[in-house]
Amino acid sequence: FKNRFDVITLWGVIEHIKEPIPIMKLCHEYLKKNGMVVIETHNLDSLIANYQIQNQACIDRIMEGDKHILNFNIKTLRYLFEKTGFDITYWDTLGLDIVTILRYIRQSNPEIVNDAIFHHFEKYADEHQKTIDDLNLGDHIRLFALKN
């Protein structure tokens, strides 16, 4: 498979791998010259991850220790990609943070988030989420990197 592929995608994969460096080195080996790796993984710096860390009762999706072996932020992903021979060409964050956090609060404290508040944020979720994503606090990191 050496130098055979133009693109390798790791969508929701890297956080399940105990040792990502050998996997990324294999991706490098399998890619053609100027080949690209595209990944999406949970963002440890996200609004939702920080909320979950502070509110242990709502741990799911990101901080699932039995499923997600490793958690990444852009700093750790940069290190991983530089160490394995890739140049990051683009990255961003995206997510569903506000509605997810409100759902957690509503489940544990329904009096805090009543129907009106929940439906307001649900109605304007895309606008709120765009701001969160623009601040690089979305719950997922999407990253594109070229083989160097």
Coordinates of C-alpha atoms in Angstrom, one line a residue, residues 66-118:
D66 CA -14.2 3.6 28.2
K67 CA -14.4 4.5 24.5
H68 CA -12.2 7.6 24.0
I69 CA -8.7 6.5 25.0
L70 CA -7.1 9.9 24.0
N71 CA -8.5 13.4 23.8
F72 CA -6.9 16.1 21.6
N73 CA -6.8 19.8 21.2
I74 CA -5.2 21.7 18.4
K75 CA -1.9 21.9 20.2
T76 CA -1.6 18.1 20.7
L77 CA -2.8 17.5 17.1
R78 CA -0.1 19.9 15.8
Y79 CA 2.5 18.0 17.7
L80 CA 1.2 14.6 16.4
F81 CA 1.1 15.8 12.8
E82 CA 4.5 17.5 12.8
K83 CA 6.1 14.5 14.5
T84 CA 4.7 12.1 11.8
G85 CA 5.6 14.2 8.7
F86 CA 2.5 16.3 7.9
D87 CA 1.8 20.0 7.4
I88 CA -1.6 21.1 8.6
T89 CA -3.2 23.2 5.9
Y90 CA -6.5 23.9 7.5
W91 CA -8.4 23.3 10.7
D92 CA -11.5 24.5 12.4
T93 CA -13.9 23.5 15.1
L94 CA -17.6 22.7 14.8
G95 CA -20.2 21.4 17.1
L96 CA -23.5 21.3 18.9
D97 CA -22.3 22.8 22.2
I98 CA -25.1 25.1 23.3
V99 CA -28.0 22.8 22.8
T100 CA -26.1 19.8 24.3
I101 CA -25.2 21.8 27.4
L102 CA -28.7 23.1 27.8
R103 CA -30.0 19.5 27.5
Y104 CA -27.6 18.4 30.3
I105 CA -28.7 21.3 32.6
R106 CA -32.4 20.7 31.8
Q107 CA -32.1 17.0 32.7
S108 CA -30.4 17.7 36.0
N109 CA -32.1 21.0 36.9
P110 CA -35.3 21.5 34.9
E111 CA -36.2 24.6 36.8
I112 CA -33.1 26.4 35.5
V113 CA -33.7 25.8 31.8
N114 CA -37.5 26.1 31.2
D115 CA -39.1 25.4 27.8
A116 CA -38.9 29.0 26.7
I117 CA -35.1 29.3 27.3
F118 CA -34.5 25.9 25.7

